[in-house]
Short mmCIF file of C-alpha atoms in Angstrom, two decimals:
data_model
loop_
_atom_site.label_atom_id
_atom_site.label_comp_id
_atom_site.label_asym_id
_atom_site.label_seq_id
_atom_site.Cartn_x
_atom_site.Cartn_y
_atom_site.Cartn_z
CA MET A 13 116.13 116.60 123.55
CA SER A 14 114.35 114.54 120.90
CA GLN A 15 114.24 110.82 121.59
CA THR A 16 113.01 109.93 118.08
CA SER A 17 115.20 108.65 115.27
CA ALA A 18 116.81 110.89 112.67
CA ALA A 19 114.82 109.07 109.97
CA LEU A 20 111.52 109.87 111.71
CA ASP A 21 112.55 113.48 112.22
CA ARG A 22 112.93 113.83 108.43
CA ILE A 23 109.18 113.37 107.82
CA GLN A 24 105.96 115.21 108.65
CA PRO A 25 102.48 113.83 109.43
CA SER A 26 100.21 113.47 106.39
CA ALA A 27 98.42 116.79 105.74
CA THR A 28 95.39 115.05 104.22
CA LEU A 29 94.95 112.74 107.19
CA ALA A 30 95.43 115.67 109.57
CA MET A 31 92.57 117.58 107.94
CA THR A 32 90.37 114.46 108.00
CA SER A 33 91.01 114.20 111.75
CA ARG A 34 90.00 117.84 112.22
CA VAL A 35 86.74 117.18 110.35
CA LEU A 36 85.95 114.16 112.52
CA GLU A 37 86.60 116.18 115.67
CA LEU A 38 84.27 118.98 114.51
CA LYS A 39 81.54 116.50 113.60
CA ARG A 40 81.83 114.84 117.01
CA ALA A 41 81.34 118.30 118.52
CA GLY A 42 78.12 118.71 116.54
CA VAL A 43 79.48 121.18 113.96
CA ASP A 44 77.84 121.11 110.51
CA VAL A 45 81.04 120.67 108.50
CA ILE A 46 81.40 119.20 105.01
CA GLY A 47 84.57 117.20 104.56
CA LEU A 48 86.09 117.26 101.08
CA SER A 49 89.60 116.38 102.21
CA ALA A 50 89.61 112.57 102.24
CA GLY A 51 90.61 110.68 99.10
CA GLU A 52 88.09 107.91 99.58
CA PRO A 53 85.23 106.81 97.29
CA ASP A 54 81.79 107.02 98.90
CA PHE A 55 80.68 103.90 97.01
CA ASP A 56 80.63 100.67 98.99
CA THR A 57 82.90 97.70 98.30
CA PRO A 58 81.10 95.54 95.68
CA ASP A 59 79.00 92.78 97.19
CA PHE A 60 80.79 90.00 95.31
CA VAL A 61 84.07 91.16 96.84
CA LYS A 62 82.61 91.18 100.36
CA GLU A 63 81.15 87.71 99.81
CA ALA A 64 84.56 86.39 98.78
CA ALA A 65 86.00 87.68 102.06
CA ILE A 66 83.21 86.07 104.08
CA GLU A 67 83.74 82.78 102.26
CA ALA A 68 87.48 82.94 102.96
CA ILE A 69 86.75 83.30 106.67
CA ARG A 70 84.37 80.34 106.57
CA LYS A 71 87.02 78.24 104.83
CA GLY A 72 89.54 79.09 107.53
CA GLN A 73 91.80 81.15 105.28
CA THR A 74 92.91 83.09 108.35
CA LYS A 75 96.54 82.01 108.62
CA TYR A 76 99.84 83.43 107.46
CA THR A 77 100.37 83.60 103.71
CA ASN A 78 103.48 84.10 101.62
CA VAL A 79 105.15 87.32 102.73
CA ASP A 80 104.38 89.25 99.55
CA GLY A 81 101.08 87.68 98.50
CA THR A 82 99.22 84.45 97.91
CA ALA A 83 99.73 82.55 94.68
CA GLU A 84 96.05 83.10 93.83
CA LEU A 85 96.28 86.87 94.23
CA LYS A 86 99.54 87.07 92.30
CA ASP A 87 97.86 85.16 89.45
CA ALA A 88 94.95 87.62 89.53
CA ILE A 89 97.37 90.56 89.47
CA ALA A 90 99.31 89.05 86.57
CA ASN A 91 96.05 88.60 84.66
CA LYS A 92 95.04 92.19 85.47
CA PHE A 93 98.32 93.61 84.14
CA LYS A 94 97.98 91.52 80.96
CA ARG A 95 94.27 92.32 80.46
CA ASP A 96 94.39 96.04 81.21
CA ASN A 97 97.93 97.06 80.31
CA GLY A 98 99.38 94.44 77.98
CA LEU A 99 102.18 93.77 80.48
CA ASP A 100 103.56 90.33 81.34
CA TYR A 101 104.76 89.76 84.91
CA ALA A 102 105.74 86.42 86.46
CA ALA A 103 105.01 85.64 90.11
CA ASN A 104 108.55 86.65 91.16
CA GLN A 105 107.94 90.05 89.54
CA ILE A 106 104.83 90.83 91.61
CA SER A 107 104.65 92.26 95.12
CA VAL A 108 101.50 92.48 97.28
CA ASN A 109 101.56 94.98 100.12
CA VAL A 110 99.46 96.59 102.84
CA GLY A 111 98.03 99.29 100.56
CA GLY A 112 99.55 101.32 97.74
CA LYS A 113 101.40 103.58 100.18
CA HIS A 114 103.15 100.51 101.59
CA THR A 115 104.13 99.44 98.06
CA LEU A 116 105.76 102.82 97.44
CA PHE A 117 107.41 102.80 100.86
CA ASN A 118 108.88 99.33 100.34
CA ALA A 119 110.20 100.15 96.88
CA LEU A 120 111.87 103.41 97.88
CA VAL A 121 113.29 102.24 101.21
CA ALA A 122 114.61 99.08 99.55
CA SER A 123 116.40 100.98 96.77
CA VAL A 124 117.28 104.56 97.80
CA ASN A 125 120.64 105.39 99.37
CA PRO A 126 121.77 108.65 100.99
CA GLY A 127 122.58 111.08 98.21
CA ASP A 128 120.20 109.51 95.70
CA GLU A 129 117.74 111.90 94.08
CA VAL A 130 114.11 111.12 93.32
CA ILE A 131 112.27 113.32 90.82
CA VAL A 132 108.80 114.23 92.08
CA PRO A 133 106.50 116.26 89.80
CA ALA A 134 104.50 118.88 91.70
CA PRO A 135 101.71 119.00 92.62
CA TYR A 136 102.41 115.62 94.17
CA TRP A 137 100.71 113.19 96.50
CA VAL A 138 101.71 114.27 100.00
CA SER A 139 103.59 111.08 100.94
CA TYR A 140 106.08 110.93 98.05
CA PRO A 141 108.69 113.39 99.36
CA ASP A 142 108.36 112.22 102.95
CA ILE A 143 109.00 108.60 102.00
CA VAL A 144 112.04 109.71 99.97
CA ASN A 145 113.28 111.73 102.95
CA PHE A 146 112.73 108.80 105.31
CA ALA A 147 114.80 106.58 103.00
CA GLY A 148 117.63 109.12 103.12
CA GLY A 149 117.20 110.34 99.58
CA THR A 150 116.62 113.83 98.22
CA PRO A 151 113.37 114.74 96.49
CA VAL A 152 113.84 116.92 93.40
CA PHE A 153 110.67 118.76 92.45
CA ILE A 154 109.46 119.73 88.98
CA LYS A 155 106.66 122.26 89.19
CA ALA A 156 103.84 121.85 86.66
CA SER A 157 101.42 124.76 86.85
CA ALA A 158 97.73 124.98 86.04
CA GLU A 159 98.69 126.57 82.71
CA GLN A 160 100.32 123.27 81.68
CA ASN A 161 97.47 121.25 83.16
CA TYR A 162 99.66 120.10 86.06
CA LYS A 163 101.77 117.83 83.83
CA ILE A 164 105.54 118.04 83.40
CA THR A 165 107.14 118.40 79.98
CA ALA A 166 109.99 116.42 78.46
CA ALA A 167 112.20 119.52 78.67
CA GLN A 168 111.50 119.90 82.39
CA LEU A 169 112.33 116.24 82.98
CA GLU A 170 115.59 116.50 81.07
CA ALA A 171 116.63 119.53 83.10
CA ALA A 172 115.91 117.76 86.40
CA ILE A 173 117.89 114.56 85.76
CA SER A 174 121.38 114.38 87.23
CA PRO A 175 123.96 111.61 87.74
CA LYS A 176 122.43 111.17 91.22
CA THR A 177 118.88 110.57 89.98
CA LYS A 178 117.60 107.17 91.12
CA TRP A 179 113.85 107.39 90.42
CA LEU A 180 111.22 109.36 88.56
CA ILE A 181 107.75 109.11 90.11
CA LEU A 182 104.87 109.41 87.65
CA ASN A 183 101.33 109.52 89.07
CA SER A 184 98.64 109.39 86.38
CA PRO A 185 95.80 110.15 86.91
CA SER A 186 97.17 112.38 89.61
CA ASN A 187 96.39 112.89 93.23
CA PRO A 188 95.85 115.86 93.82
CA SER A 189 95.11 117.34 90.38
CA GLY A 190 93.35 114.54 88.48
CA ALA A 191 95.60 115.30 85.49
CA ALA A 192 96.47 112.26 83.38
CA TYR A 193 99.22 111.83 80.79
CA THR A 194 98.24 110.95 77.24
CA ARG A 195 100.08 108.28 75.29
CA ALA A 196 101.91 110.99 73.33
CA GLU A 197 102.96 112.78 76.52
CA LEU A 198 104.31 109.54 78.00
CA GLU A 199 106.19 108.81 74.77
CA ALA A 200 107.86 112.22 75.00
CA LEU A 201 108.97 111.51 78.58
CA ALA A 202 110.17 108.05 77.55
CA ASP A 203 112.36 109.59 74.85
CA VAL A 204 114.18 111.52 77.58
CA LEU A 205 114.45 108.53 79.90
CA ARG A 206 116.08 106.42 77.19
CA ARG A 207 119.08 108.74 77.34
CA TYR A 208 119.50 108.12 81.07
CA PRO A 209 119.54 104.36 81.71
CA HIS A 210 120.41 104.83 85.40
CA VAL A 211 116.95 106.29 86.14
CA LEU A 212 114.24 103.96 87.44
CA VAL A 213 110.57 104.80 86.82
CA MET A 214 107.78 104.41 89.36
CA ALA A 215 104.37 104.50 87.67
CA ASP A 216 101.74 105.08 90.35
CA ASP A 217 98.55 104.04 88.51
CA MET A 218 96.22 103.86 91.52
CA TYR A 219 93.48 105.83 89.71
CA GLU A 220 93.83 103.95 86.41
CA HIS A 221 90.16 103.00 86.14
CA ILE A 222 88.76 106.42 87.08
CA VAL A 223 88.99 108.40 83.82
CA TYR A 224 86.53 110.51 81.81
CA ASP A 225 85.60 111.86 78.38
CA ASP A 226 86.96 108.88 76.40
CA PHE A 227 90.45 109.41 77.86
CA GLU A 228 92.60 106.37 77.06
CA PHE A 229 94.70 105.36 80.05
CA THR A 230 98.17 104.02 79.34
CA THR A 231 101.10 103.34 81.63
CA ILE A 232 104.70 104.06 80.70
CA ALA A 233 105.94 100.44 80.47
CA GLN A 234 103.06 99.80 78.07
CA VAL A 235 103.92 102.84 75.92
CA ALA A 236 107.68 102.25 76.05
CA PRO A 237 108.36 98.49 76.34
CA ASP A 238 112.10 99.12 76.32
CA LEU A 239 111.72 100.73 79.77
CA TYR A 240 110.00 97.62 81.17
CA ASP A 241 113.11 96.34 83.01
CA ARG A 242 113.49 99.56 85.00
CA THR A 243 109.84 100.38 85.67
CA LEU A 244 107.79 99.53 88.75
CA THR A 245 104.10 99.59 87.84
CA VAL A 246 102.13 100.29 91.03
CA ASN A 247 98.40 99.82 91.54
CA GLY A 248 95.92 98.58 94.14
CA CYS A 249 92.33 97.94 95.08
CA SER A 250 91.64 101.00 97.25
CA LYS A 251 90.19 103.50 94.78
CA ALA A 252 88.60 101.62 91.87
CA TYR A 253 87.08 98.92 94.06
CA SER A 254 86.29 101.14 97.07
CA MET A 255 88.53 99.01 99.28
CA THR A 256 90.50 101.69 101.12
CA GLY A 257 90.19 99.94 104.47
CA TRP A 258 91.11 96.51 103.12
CA ARG A 259 94.70 97.74 102.53
CA ILE A 260 95.84 95.90 99.42
CA GLY A 261 98.38 97.47 97.08
CA PHE A 262 100.51 95.71 94.51
CA ALA A 263 103.17 96.22 91.89
CA GLY A 264 104.87 94.53 88.95
CA GLY A 265 108.51 95.17 88.25
CA PRO A 266 112.08 93.86 88.05
CA ALA A 267 112.62 90.63 89.96
CA TRP A 268 115.59 92.08 91.90
CA LEU A 269 113.45 94.92 93.24
CA ILE A 270 110.47 92.70 94.06
CA LYS A 271 112.82 90.39 96.00
CA ALA A 272 114.25 93.36 97.92
CA MET A 273 110.76 94.62 98.75
CA ALA A 274 109.81 91.15 100.06
CA LYS A 275 112.93 91.11 102.25
CA LEU A 276 111.94 94.43 103.80
CA GLN A 277 108.33 93.34 104.24
CA SER A 278 109.42 90.12 105.93
CA GLN A 279 110.86 92.23 108.75
CA SER A 280 108.02 94.77 108.98
CA THR A 281 104.43 93.72 108.35
CA SER A 282 104.92 90.18 107.07
CA ASN A 283 102.02 89.27 104.76
CA PRO A 284 99.02 91.49 104.03
CA CYS A 285 95.75 90.36 105.64
CA SER A 286 94.79 86.94 104.29
CA ILE A 287 91.08 87.84 104.16
CA ALA A 288 91.77 91.08 102.29
CA GLN A 289 93.90 89.14 99.81
CA ALA A 290 91.01 86.77 99.10
CA ALA A 291 88.74 89.77 98.56
CA ALA A 292 91.27 91.43 96.25
CA THR A 293 91.56 88.24 94.21
CA ALA A 294 87.81 88.30 93.66
CA ALA A 295 87.86 92.00 92.82
CA LEU A 296 90.50 91.63 90.14
CA ASN A 297 89.05 88.43 88.65
CA GLY A 298 85.39 89.47 88.81
CA ASP A 299 83.03 91.43 86.59
CA GLN A 300 84.54 94.87 85.98
CA SER A 301 81.45 96.48 84.41
CA PHE A 302 80.50 98.38 87.58
CA LEU A 303 83.60 100.57 87.11
CA ALA A 304 82.07 102.30 84.08
CA ASP A 305 78.82 102.91 85.96
CA ARG A 306 80.67 104.56 88.83
CA ASN A 307 82.66 106.72 86.42
CA VAL A 308 79.39 108.13 85.07
CA SER A 309 78.59 109.34 88.59
CA PHE A 310 82.12 110.65 89.17
CA LYS A 311 82.03 112.58 85.89
CA LYS A 312 78.78 114.32 86.85
CA ARG A 313 80.34 115.30 90.16
CA ARG A 314 83.51 116.53 88.48
CA ASP A 315 81.57 118.70 86.05
CA LEU A 316 79.41 120.10 88.86
CA VAL A 317 82.41 121.06 91.02
CA VAL A 318 84.52 122.46 88.16
CA GLY A 319 81.56 124.51 86.93
CA MET A 320 80.70 125.98 90.33
CA LEU A 321 84.28 126.73 91.35
CA ASN A 322 85.05 128.43 88.04
CA GLN A 323 82.22 130.88 88.75
CA ILE A 324 84.38 132.35 91.53
CA ASP A 325 86.40 135.45 90.60
CA GLY A 326 90.10 134.89 91.26
CA LEU A 327 89.93 131.10 90.99
CA ASN A 328 90.94 128.89 88.04
CA CYS A 329 89.92 125.23 88.17
CA PRO A 330 91.22 123.07 85.28
CA THR A 331 89.08 120.10 84.23
CA PRO A 332 90.86 116.87 85.21
CA GLU A 333 91.02 113.76 83.03
CA GLY A 334 90.70 111.32 85.92
CA ALA A 335 90.73 110.48 89.65
CA PHE A 336 88.18 112.26 91.86
CA TYR A 337 89.96 115.50 92.72
CA VAL A 338 90.09 119.04 91.44
CA TYR A 339 92.97 121.38 92.18
CA PRO A 340 91.95 125.01 91.61
CA ASP A 341 94.59 127.73 91.38
CA VAL A 342 93.66 130.55 93.77
CA SER A 343 96.28 133.15 92.86
CA GLY A 344 93.53 135.73 92.40
CA LEU A 345 92.38 135.37 96.02
CA ILE A 346 95.77 135.86 97.67
CA GLY A 347 96.12 139.31 99.20
CA LYS A 348 92.41 139.76 99.89
CA LYS A 349 90.97 140.12 103.38
CA THR A 350 88.20 138.30 105.20
CA PRO A 351 85.21 140.19 106.66
CA ALA A 352 87.08 140.10 109.99
CA GLY A 353 90.11 141.76 108.38
CA LEU A 354 92.34 138.68 108.19
CA LEU A 355 94.78 138.81 105.27
CA ILE A 356 94.67 135.79 102.94
CA GLU A 357 98.44 135.64 102.61
CA ASN A 358 98.61 132.03 101.39
CA ASP A 359 96.45 129.01 100.63
CA ALA A 360 96.77 127.62 104.17
CA VAL A 361 95.05 130.74 105.52
CA LEU A 362 92.40 130.43 102.81
CA ILE A 363 91.65 126.81 103.76
CA ASP A 364 91.37 127.73 107.44
CA TYR A 365 88.97 130.51 106.43
CA PHE A 366 86.84 128.02 104.47
CA LEU A 367 86.75 125.69 107.47
CA ASP A 368 85.95 128.43 110.00
CA GLN A 369 83.58 130.53 107.89
CA ALA A 370 82.03 128.13 105.36
CA ARG A 371 82.42 124.90 107.35
CA VAL A 372 83.99 123.19 104.34
CA ALA A 373 87.23 121.22 104.68
CA ALA A 374 89.71 120.94 101.84
CA VAL A 375 93.53 120.62 101.78
CA HIS A 376 95.84 123.54 101.04
CA GLY A 377 98.12 123.42 98.02
CA ALA A 378 101.38 123.86 99.92
CA ALA A 379 100.91 120.30 101.22
CA PHE A 380 101.12 119.09 97.60
CA GLY A 381 104.09 121.21 96.64
CA LEU A 382 102.37 123.73 94.37
CA GLU A 383 100.69 126.83 95.69
CA PRO A 384 98.51 128.81 95.91
CA ALA A 385 95.84 126.18 95.34
CA PHE A 386 93.75 123.66 97.21
CA ARG A 387 92.51 120.12 96.67
CA VAL A 388 88.87 119.11 96.74
CA SER A 389 87.79 115.47 96.70
CA TYR A 390 84.46 115.08 94.93
CA ALA A 391 83.99 111.47 96.06
CA THR A 392 80.67 112.29 97.69
CA SER A 393 77.07 112.99 96.61
CA GLU A 394 76.05 115.75 94.19
CA ALA A 395 73.81 117.26 96.87
CA ILE A 396 76.70 117.56 99.33
CA LEU A 397 79.02 118.91 96.64
CA THR A 398 76.46 121.52 95.59
CA GLU A 399 76.09 122.72 99.18
CA ALA A 400 79.87 122.74 99.71
CA CYS A 401 80.57 124.72 96.54
CA THR A 402 77.77 127.16 97.37
CA ARG A 403 79.39 127.77 100.75
CA ILE A 404 82.81 128.27 99.13
CA GLN A 405 81.30 130.68 96.60
CA LYS A 406 79.77 132.78 99.39
CA ALA A 407 82.97 132.74 101.45
CA CYS A 408 84.98 133.92 98.44
CA ALA A 409 82.39 136.59 97.58
CA ASP A 410 82.80 137.97 101.13
CA LEU A 411 86.54 138.54 100.61
CA ARG A 412 87.58 142.12 99.96
#
């Protein structure tokens, strides 16, 4: 008989973290495996950010802070939202949390009741539906295929909304697809949302600064100011500033929701790490020019991976507008057999074949709610990516 809670039984372990653990185990065993499963930039945290953390330690800034963020960091976040997004948030409208995942968790657990529905476009980041399930809500999925560049349409959104809808989650640029909504596409979605004032909007903008080809990033509260009072604009330091381990996420939104999130946080983690908050303050206030330089490198990697994967018969890899992932559709590979006679009946079998045969780790599409596909993170060197894609090409060529 299970001794765990009903809430815990409603969720599954993260598929991306599970694959990362498998890669680490293989590497410890001396296996030559290339890991493309972790959503983590290979660039180091900028030196000026690290120095700010060291200085905070020297100054003794090692004590408790306000539950949901220091005044200095909230000021930096407010300035960031104004500078980058044209959004005005007061201190009581800003929440600082232990990473972006924690921000999402706090917001959903603090607002979702049993029976509430949360619209989740698919492919989705693996944690969205599990957090909704943990909170007692019901995820409602809208599937956006490769043919529509993994972005939902206004008509799909309208069809998914019901009287029970509590939230719409919008992740742009997307994890896992890298697809990003244009201003016009967000305006079309906003036109639908205006007809349903009971629906809150969660804009997960974690990859805001990682965009390519002159793509202009916008967030929905910026495009549709009349939705400001029911939008939570979520961001963080993990991806753009290569601060995944520092665990700082943040959001701007309605004061009632920010207060509720702080109440929940006061009984769970208390404040985020004081040293990490000092580092995040420096990151947001400091010189942002390095972001463009890193995007040049990311774009080269994206083009390399998209080009090599699209050389594979049976695979279709759209070119993403942002983030550092590609999400190739592998419909043309399903039904084939490996040299050992194993049937590739779904993308999970294909990913296991890549790991066993090619020694390349990716994450299967079923984990992201849209299959058959898989996610590749290209947040590593061009040399490693070239070798990985060459191995995948050979493994696919061996299928019959």
